Each structure stands twice: as structure tokens, then as C-alpha cells.
Amino acid sequence: MKHYQLFIFLFFGLNFCHAQQYTYKQFGLDDGLPSSQVYDIYQSKQGYVWFTTDKGLSRYNGYEFENFTTKDGLPDNVTLDFFPQKNGEIWCYGYETKKIFYFNENFDGFKEFQYNDKLKPFFGSESIVKSLVIDKNKTIHLGGYRLHGSIEITKNGQVTNSFDKYDKDDIGVQRSISFNLKKKNFFIRHNSYAATENILNFVEIDTSSSRIKFDILNDKQSIAINDNDLYIFSTDNATKVLKVKRAPIGIKRIDDAHFFIGYYNNGAEVKNVSGEVLKTFLPKKSVTNFFIDAEGGYWFSTLHHGVFYLKNPDMNVLSKEHFYSLTRDTERVLYAGSNNGNIIKIHQNKIDTIYKALNTHKTIVAYDTINNHLYSYSDRGFKNHMALDLKFEGFVRKIPENVANPLLKLHSNRVVIVENDSLKDFFIEGKLRDVCMYKNTTLIGTSNGLLIKKDSLLQKDSSFNFLKLRINDIDTNRKRNTAYIATHGAGVVVYGNQKYAIDEDKGLTSNIVNEVCVENDSIVWACTNIGLNRISFQSDETYTITTITKDDGLLSNDINDVEIINDTIWVATKNGLCYFKKDIIVEKYSSKILSLVINEVKVNSKIIDTQNIKLPYDQNDISFSLQAISQKNASKISYVYRLKEVDANWTYTKNRNIRFPSLSPGNYTFQVKASVLNNVDDTIVTYKFKIGFPFWKTWWFYGICMVFIGGIVYLFFKIRVLSYNKDIIRELIRLAIKRLKRKEKFLHFRSNGEDFKIPTYEILFIKSQGNYLDIITEKKNYTIRCKIGDFIATTPDVLEYLRIHRSYIIRIDQVSSKGKNWVVIKEQKIPVGETYLNQLEKIQF
């Protein structure tokens, strides 16, 4: 509950006096919900968000909905409320069947309460269970609409109906809500019963409405609703009754001091114990319930529009009008120029339109912090709002950051400068984008790169390629003597003692930057066409980048401008103006994986549900379906996996299905972890399996084969050889000896009047010299009189030689490598003739 209080504290920190707007994600029939009529919400410890509807239960894992009806074992399709218990069981009441059932956190199916038959006499056709509590003795305590008194049923099935004198003919009996301080359940009882030490009796509330609901706020206060009233009860019997505009249909405690209330066709509110409205949601929707999930996201169920999810409640929307530029004054008042020409002022919880445009041309605003003047370009004129007589006609492309100090405005190719209370200008070639003062020079951003003006000298800075691109904005940090340049193609260029670009490869969401904003000496913001980037520089010039995008609640990823006032970030986008606390950045990266499971294992495309499975050799195509849950950052989840016995390193993927199509026989352990926002969770989920060898590769098959061959050989020798022909034995022995000494073949030849005998395996190759041949061996070279075409016929091992050239014969087993038209023997490269190229195929390694 501590994190709820933190979210509430941050959430209520920004409170403007205008109708709140937020960026919701809506889920309906098209997204997988079984019905648009949703009553209650609950999140399990695994991170699943469950919903009750009039057409079954549904749970959402961040990717898709899984729906359950009576066909899936659900006892009743119409379920109104969840009643979570301390033991992890979630109990429910079926409105049509009048059956109580439950399921557990790990969800292994739905289970009907075994004593439903004994409870049936207490339920009428319109009875609705509103309170269900199981105590430490496993006794169930029930209370609700058209349930008279407190109904208890023990684990042995003994039923007790307390605090009621119900008579079927007594229609007009007055009843009240009672709360059992000890059991923490509430029920409706006959007014003839007096309050006791453990039973508080709240007689003020009308109990005839089916919409009656009750919740405990803190140790001293409780809240309830009926048809048209909101009640805040205290243990000292003090009751506060608050009239509400529309009929309430849902109420839920948020923390000790705040609660939610939903209305028919009038949205929802967050109130405090004084009844003050702090936040409003979903105007004109019928909101039935509210839930804060484990990551601080807000969920709303409605009667006719499905479910709404608010990922970042701290991301507030001021207006969905297109805002083009922002600026602030020295008193931290924000000014915003819209795309239709208007200018608004936001200060001390008030919003004022200070300029109403005559046409719909975009408005540029900038503030002179030295002279405290607000400048703008709107209605095709340049104005000083603090000196209304100061107006200039003509087009203005940009108002520089240091407006009037001394730069004033930019036209297409002209810069206007304030100098000695007079205006001067200078022209450049090319389209101007922005200008700023940097040290003792003027930096000029154009559509074709950066220009530097010092005194009357104007030159182009082409020292880096990224300075040749279109420049959209330039801001400076004078303390650090650094300029930050928004480029169209290279991200943010840091222009100081060092010059370098921060682009997509270094963590920026886009290389197209529309605007930069210097917050302080260490933080620079970059507005891109794919989100907002916060660049935080360290003292050693290293930096980290934090991104905020539409996934985090921004109205659009196309960001025009940003301003920082105190701890609030204001963002002007194509789809509107929004704001948020800086804490949202910390909260974003504190997101965690709520659970990780292997949803499904398939072998050869067939689902199996066995651990430590042993598979045949031909069932070696195995795939795993993974599911990690983070409702807040489902799109940012990655999976990190490996086969432990095969891979030392982990593989990253966003794919939820991992397949190994052709695994070799062996033992395997599949391991997987989940990562969100590049933070890898320590939890490892494993699945062990074994793929067997084919029978002809098993040790027992080898053994049988050896025995079989040995038997055949034995019988052959015994029957055919030993018994009948002893001469065959001698011949076999001779052939075996010859086989063992197959390398000892000799080539006999005469050279220079001497007779030689050399082992043929020593010959490397033969080279032709006309009618003579050079025999090249490992030890010595010999020259004999013989034609190359006759040589192979003279050798005792003809198959060992290959002619590859009109002048070369090689010994095949001496080749160490070969190419397209050459071979290598003992580091000597020998050419292959064109007509002999097909001989290379006979050389195999």
C-alpha cells in the first residue's frame, strides 16, 4: 500500500482549476474483451488484470485478453464483484445461478463452493452478495442486497443467519448497514437489533437500492453509497452525508484519506475524507470501478465502454489543441503559443487567454528575461506584449532564445539585432532557421548547415559533416560555454570545447530534432519527431538519455517545444499541451517484471505439458511460448534465453516464441529471463528435456552389431575355412600382410647410369622436360628418360597419380590445398592446365 500512497501524493501535487484530461488506452470488444459492460477489476500477484462482465470473466496479460465462460468451467457468466482473500483465493458470486465460486492466484481453474446448496434458501432472485469475508477458521461471512442479516457458513457446512428477523410478508421493515469490526465484513440487518461492541450500525443509509456499496477507509472511518448519496461514517457515530450530482454506482478506498467514486453517465472522481473533489476522470462515462495496479497505473471499468487504462496518472493534459511554442518569464509564468494564433498564460492554478488571434497562423512566443518583455509572432506581426506600441510587420521564422539581447527576430534570410536602442539587420544567403550568441560570435543555423559571424566576417563551419545539415534550433549554456544544436539528421550536436553529435545510435529516439531546451548546467532536453529526450551530462562529459514517448502518456511523439517550471515539465505537441512531474522519469525506470512463465511448450508443433520430458531422436523441433507481465511497459519487454549446455552467452529477443528446429541428441536445459527497459530481472525460468539417440547410434545397438559380426566371422572361419580348406587361410594371411604394407611400393628406374628403387609414397610430383622427366621427392630429385604420357603406366600404384597439366603429374595424397586453377604440394604452387581443370574434382580432402 505504500506505493499507492506515493502515487496519490504525486498525483495530487498538480491540481489546476480546469477540467482534467488524460491520455487513456481504451479496451473494448475489438481488443478482446467479451463485453463492454464491465463491473470490477482485480490484479493477481502474477500481474494479470482480471475483469468481471455480464458475459464471463476476462484476464489481461499486457498483450491479449483471455476470456472464460461456462464453457470453460465458469459457474456463471454474470459475475459482479471480486472478493480477494488473504490466502490468495479470489471469491466471486454468480448473479444468475446464485452460486459462490473461487479461483486461486496461480489459476488452475474455477471451483464451486461445496455448500452452495445450503446457501440457496437464503438467496432470492434479486439477491446480490456485496461482502464476502473468510476468517481464520475458514468460516465464510456473507452480506449484501436482499440478503437479510449476516450469513455465516463454517468449513463443515453449518449455516447461521444472524441479526435478522426476516418475515417474507414484512415488506416495509426498516433495515440498516452494519459493520463487523472483528470480521471486517458488512451486512444489512433488521433495525430492531441494537449496536454492540463489535457491530457498528449505520441507520442513516437507505438499504433498498441494489447499488448500495460499502468500504472501509481507515480505522475510524468508512464510506458507503446508495441511490443518490455518499456517506462517510465514523466510529464515534458521526455521519457525513454528501449529495452527489448523479447516481453513484461504484466506490473504493484508495488510501486512508482518499477514495474513488464512480457515477452513471458522469465519470468518476477522487475525493478526500472531507468530500473535496481532487481529480475527475472520464466525463459522461458510467464508471463502475477503479483499481491502481502494482506499477501505479489506473484502471477504470465502465457500463457501456469497456475498460480504460491510464498508464501514467501524473501525465496531465491541459489542452488537446495544437501548441507550437512555449516560453516562461522570470516569475516562472508559462506562456504557450498555439497553432491557431492564440496565446495562453498559466500561473497560480489559473489559465488565461492573453491574446486572441485574428487568423489561424501559428504563434511563436519568447521572453526577454533581462527587460521582462514577452515577444510573439502572431497575426503575421511581431509584437512586444509589454509595450503594445512596439509592433513590426512582416514574416518571422524564429524568435531566438536570447531575444532582444541583442538578437530580436529572424526572417527568411535576415537577422534583426537590437543595438543602442535601435534596430539593425544583416543578410545571409540561404534560409535562416535560428541564431544565438556564443562567446564573442554569432552562431547562425540555416537549412544548409552552420554559419559563424564574428564582427563583419561570416563563414561556414564545415569541420564536421553533422554541421552541414539543416539546423532547426540553437540554445546555449553560457556557464559551460557550450551550444546545443538541433539538427535534421544528426540528432543533437554539442558545440563547445569538443564537438560531437548525440544521435539514435547513442540512445536518442530520433535523429530529427525540432527544438532543444537547456534546463541547467547538466540537463538538456531534445524535442524530436519520435518523443522527448532528457540528456543528463556528467562532469566527465559522459551522459545518459531518458526518453518520454506516447507510450508513457504523451499526446503525440511529434514534440514542438518543452519548458521546465520548478519540477514540472510542459510539453507542446501536435496533439496538445501536456505536463508532468519530473518524478515520472524515475517511476518509468522503476518498472519491473511482475511474473515470467513458459506458457506453452511444443514438440514438432504439438503441445506438451510435461517437465523433464524424454523425446525420441526424430522429435527434435521444440518451441517455447513465453509470457512476462508488465502492464506499464508491455511493449518494452525483451526475453533473454539460452540452452545452458550449448550456449555460454545469452540471446536477446522481443519475440515471445523461441524455436529450436533441429536439435542434436542430448540433455538440455532451456533458461529464460525477462528484461524491461534494459533492466534484466534476476528470475530465471527453466525447462529441462532430453532428446534420445536413434537406435543405431546407441551403445546397446553397437554391442549387438559387434556380437553379430563376431559370430558371423567365427562361423565363417569355423565352417568354411578351418574345416575345409587350410590353403585359404594362408592366402588370407598373405593378403592381410600385403594390405598392412600397402605403402611399401617401389618405383624402379635408371638415371645417369645407375639403377634406383624408391618408395612411391615419397614422390611429390613429376615435371616434364621434353623427353625427360624430373621426379621430385621429399629427399631428392631424379631425372629419367621417359615421356610424361608413359609415366603413370610404369608405376605400381597407378590410382595415386593425376595428370593436371601437359607438364605435370602429381601424387594425389601429397596435395595440401587447391584453388580454381592450381594446387599446392609442400608449399610449391603447381598450375592446372585449362583442359585439365575437371581433374580437380578428383582431389578430395
PDB file of N, CA and C in Angstrom, residues 258-299:
ATOM      1  N   HIS A 258      -8.236   9.022   0.994  1.00  0.00           N
ATOM      2  CA  HIS A 258      -8.793   9.259  -0.341  1.00  0.00           C
ATOM      3  C   HIS A 258      -9.592   8.042  -0.809  1.00  0.00           C
ATOM      4  N   PHE A 259     -10.596   8.315  -1.610  1.00  0.00           N
ATOM      5  CA  PHE A 259     -11.390   7.230  -2.166  1.00  0.00           C
ATOM      6  C   PHE A 259     -11.908   7.618  -3.540  1.00  0.00           C
ATOM      7  N   PHE A 260     -12.282   6.580  -4.285  1.00  0.00           N
ATOM      8  CA  PHE A 260     -12.824   6.737  -5.638  1.00  0.00           C
ATOM      9  C   PHE A 260     -14.337   6.604  -5.585  1.00  0.00           C
ATOM     10  N   ILE A 261     -15.021   7.357  -6.450  1.00  0.00           N
ATOM     11  CA  ILE A 261     -16.464   7.195  -6.599  1.00  0.00           C
ATOM     12  C   ILE A 261     -16.807   7.346  -8.079  1.00  0.00           C
ATOM     13  N   GLY A 262     -17.578   6.388  -8.598  1.00  0.00           N
ATOM     14  CA  GLY A 262     -17.990   6.408  -9.999  1.00  0.00           C
ATOM     15  C   GLY A 262     -19.483   6.652 -10.122  1.00  0.00           C
ATOM     16  N   TYR A 263     -19.894   7.294 -11.229  1.00  0.00           N
ATOM     17  CA  TYR A 263     -21.285   7.705 -11.404  1.00  0.00           C
ATOM     18  C   TYR A 263     -21.844   7.189 -12.725  1.00  0.00           C
ATOM     19  N   TYR A 264     -23.179   7.170 -12.771  1.00  0.00           N
ATOM     20  CA  TYR A 264     -23.868   6.936 -14.038  1.00  0.00           C
ATOM     21  C   TYR A 264     -23.698   8.161 -14.929  1.00  0.00           C
ATOM     22  N   ASN A 265     -23.124   7.962 -16.105  1.00  0.00           N
ATOM     23  CA  ASN A 265     -23.027   8.999 -17.140  1.00  0.00           C
ATOM     24  C   ASN A 265     -22.373  10.296 -16.663  1.00  0.00           C
ATOM     25  N   ASN A 266     -21.581  10.216 -15.614  1.00  0.00           N
ATOM     26  CA  ASN A 266     -20.943  11.440 -15.112  1.00  0.00           C
ATOM     27  C   ASN A 266     -19.497  11.184 -14.690  1.00  0.00           C
ATOM     28  N   GLY A 267     -18.873  10.136 -15.235  1.00  0.00           N
ATOM     29  CA  GLY A 267     -17.456   9.903 -14.983  1.00  0.00           C
ATOM     30  C   GLY A 267     -17.160   9.418 -13.581  1.00  0.00           C
ATOM     31  N   ALA A 268     -16.001   9.794 -13.092  1.00  0.00           N
ATOM     32  CA  ALA A 268     -15.544   9.348 -11.772  1.00  0.00           C
ATOM     33  C   ALA A 268     -14.755  10.467 -11.119  1.00  0.00           C
ATOM     34  N   GLU A 269     -14.621  10.366  -9.806  1.00  0.00           N
ATOM     35  CA  GLU A 269     -13.886  11.371  -9.039  1.00  0.00           C
ATOM     36  C   GLU A 269     -13.017  10.688  -8.000  1.00  0.00           C
ATOM     37  N   VAL A 270     -11.972  11.382  -7.602  1.00  0.00           N
ATOM     38  CA  VAL A 270     -11.216  11.031  -6.412  1.00  0.00           C
ATOM     39  C   VAL A 270     -11.489  12.115  -5.381  1.00  0.00           C
ATOM     40  N   LYS A 271     -11.959  11.705  -4.203  1.00  0.00           N
ATOM     41  CA  LYS A 271     -12.298  12.640  -3.132  1.00  0.00           C
ATOM     42  C   LYS A 271     -11.439  12.360  -1.908  1.00  0.00           C
ATOM     43  N   ASN A 272     -11.376  13.350  -1.031  1.00  0.00           N
ATOM     44  CA  ASN A 272     -10.754  13.127   0.270  1.00  0.00           C
ATOM     45  C   ASN A 272     -11.843  12.961   1.315  1.00  0.00           C
ATOM     46  N   VAL A 273     -11.447  12.750   2.573  1.00  0.00           N
ATOM     47  CA  VAL A 273     -12.422  12.450   3.624  1.00  0.00           C
ATOM     48  C   VAL A 273     -13.332  13.639   3.915  1.00  0.00           C
ATOM     49  N   SER A 274     -12.951  14.826   3.440  1.00  0.00           N
ATOM     50  CA  SER A 274     -13.805  15.999   3.613  1.00  0.00           C
ATOM     51  C   SER A 274     -14.842  16.106   2.501  1.00  0.00           C
ATOM     52  N   GLY A 275     -14.743  15.228   1.520  1.00  0.00           N
ATOM     53  CA  GLY A 275     -15.664  15.267   0.398  1.00  0.00           C
ATOM     54  C   GLY A 275     -15.209  16.156  -0.732  1.00  0.00           C
ATOM     55  N   GLU A 276     -14.009  16.707  -0.637  1.00  0.00           N
ATOM     56  CA  GLU A 276     -13.478  17.585  -1.676  1.00  0.00           C
ATOM     57  C   GLU A 276     -13.061  16.782  -2.893  1.00  0.00           C
ATOM     58  N   VAL A 277     -13.435  17.238  -4.074  1.00  0.00           N
ATOM     59  CA  VAL A 277     -13.066  16.570  -5.319  1.00  0.00           C
ATOM     60  C   VAL A 277     -11.645  16.975  -5.696  1.00  0.00           C
ATOM     61  N   LEU A 278     -10.772  16.017  -5.836  1.00  0.00           N
ATOM     62  CA  LEU A 278      -9.371  16.280  -6.161  1.00  0.00           C
ATOM     63  C   LEU A 278      -9.051  16.004  -7.620  1.00  0.00           C
ATOM     64  N   LYS A 279      -9.684  15.001  -8.190  1.00  0.00           N
ATOM     65  CA  LYS A 279      -9.442  14.658  -9.590  1.00  0.00           C
ATOM     66  C   LYS A 279     -10.730  14.141 -10.213  1.00  0.00           C
ATOM     67  N   THR A 280     -10.893  14.373 -11.489  1.00  0.00           N
ATOM     68  CA  THR A 280     -12.042  13.843 -12.219  1.00  0.00           C
ATOM     69  C   THR A 280     -11.555  13.050 -13.421  1.00  0.00           C
ATOM     70  N   PHE A 281     -12.340  12.030 -13.795  1.00  0.00           N
ATOM     71  CA  PHE A 281     -11.956  11.145 -14.884  1.00  0.00           C
ATOM     72  C   PHE A 281     -13.168  10.830 -15.762  1.00  0.00           C
ATOM     73  N   LEU A 282     -12.914  10.573 -17.020  1.00  0.00           N
ATOM     74  CA  LEU A 282     -13.874  10.009 -17.971  1.00  0.00           C
ATOM     75  C   LEU A 282     -15.254  10.669 -17.906  1.00  0.00           C
ATOM     76  N   PRO A 283     -15.337  11.965 -18.163  1.00  0.00           N
ATOM     77  CA  PRO A 283     -16.638  12.641 -18.129  1.00  0.00           C
ATOM     78  C   PRO A 283     -17.629  11.983 -19.087  1.00  0.00           C
ATOM     79  N   LYS A 284     -18.875  11.904 -18.632  1.00  0.00           N
ATOM     80  CA  LYS A 284     -20.003  11.356 -19.396  1.00  0.00           C
ATOM     81  C   LYS A 284     -19.972   9.839 -19.537  1.00  0.00           C
ATOM     82  N   LYS A 285     -18.992   9.175 -18.911  1.00  0.00           N
ATOM     83  CA  LYS A 285     -18.974   7.711 -18.917  1.00  0.00           C
ATOM     84  C   LYS A 285     -19.590   7.197 -17.615  1.00  0.00           C
ATOM     85  N   SER A 286     -20.173   5.995 -17.655  1.00  0.00           N
ATOM     86  CA  SER A 286     -20.691   5.346 -16.452  1.00  0.00           C
ATOM     87  C   SER A 286     -19.588   4.454 -15.899  1.00  0.00           C
ATOM     88  N   VAL A 287     -18.927   4.931 -14.846  1.00  0.00           N
ATOM     89  CA  VAL A 287     -17.735   4.261 -14.317  1.00  0.00           C
ATOM     90  C   VAL A 287     -18.133   3.411 -13.122  1.00  0.00           C
ATOM     91  N   THR A 288     -17.913   2.103 -13.223  1.00  0.00           N
ATOM     92  CA  THR A 288     -18.351   1.173 -12.173  1.00  0.00           C
ATOM     93  C   THR A 288     -17.291   0.916 -11.124  1.00  0.00           C
ATOM     94  N   ASN A 289     -16.015   0.927 -11.518  1.00  0.00           N
ATOM     95  CA  ASN A 289     -14.986   0.599 -10.538  1.00  0.00           C
ATOM     96  C   ASN A 289     -13.646   1.172 -10.952  1.00  0.00           C
ATOM     97  N   PHE A 290     -12.709   1.080 -10.027  1.00  0.00           N
ATOM     98  CA  PHE A 290     -11.407   1.724 -10.170  1.00  0.00           C
ATOM     99  C   PHE A 290     -10.367   0.843  -9.498  1.00  0.00           C
ATOM    100  N   PHE A 291      -9.145   0.824 -10.081  1.00  0.00           N
ATOM    101  CA  PHE A 291      -8.084  -0.020  -9.499  1.00  0.00           C
ATOM    102  C   PHE A 291      -6.723   0.591  -9.805  1.00  0.00           C
ATOM    103  N   ILE A 292      -5.837   0.609  -8.820  1.00  0.00           N
ATOM    104  CA  ILE A 292      -4.446   1.019  -9.024  1.00  0.00           C
ATOM    105  C   ILE A 292      -3.599  -0.245  -9.063  1.00  0.00           C
ATOM    106  N   ASP A 293      -2.926  -0.487 -10.194  1.00  0.00           N
ATOM    107  CA  ASP A 293      -2.170  -1.735 -10.318  1.00  0.00           C
ATOM    108  C   ASP A 293      -0.812  -1.639  -9.640  1.00  0.00           C
ATOM    109  N   ALA A 294      -0.053  -2.716  -9.713  1.00  0.00           N
ATOM    110  CA  ALA A 294       1.219  -2.810  -8.999  1.00  0.00           C
ATOM    111  C   ALA A 294       2.272  -1.845  -9.513  1.00  0.00           C
ATOM    112  N   GLU A 295       2.059  -1.265 -10.709  1.00  0.00           N
ATOM    113  CA  GLU A 295       3.023  -0.317 -11.272  1.00  0.00           C
ATOM    114  C   GLU A 295       2.494   1.118 -11.265  1.00  0.00           C
ATOM    115  N   GLY A 296       1.395   1.334 -10.528  1.00  0.00           N
ATOM    116  CA  GLY A 296       0.849   2.685 -10.399  1.00  0.00           C
ATOM    117  C   GLY A 296      -0.096   3.103 -11.490  1.00  0.00           C
ATOM    118  N   GLY A 297      -0.432   2.200 -12.413  1.00  0.00           N
ATOM    119  CA  GLY A 297      -1.383   2.524 -13.465  1.00  0.00           C
ATOM    120  C   GLY A 297      -2.809   2.514 -12.937  1.00  0.00           C
ATOM    121  N   TYR A 298      -3.675   3.349 -13.520  1.00  0.00           N
ATOM    122  CA  TYR A 298      -5.076   3.450 -13.118  1.00  0.00           C
ATOM    123  C   TYR A 298      -5.948   2.715 -14.132  1.00  0.00           C
ATOM    124  N   TRP A 299      -6.849   1.864 -13.615  1.00  0.00           N
ATOM    125  CA  TRP A 299      -7.800   1.129 -14.452  1.00  0.00           C
ATOM    126  C   TRP A 299      -9.219   1.538 -14.068  1.00  0.00           C
TER     127      TRP A 299
END
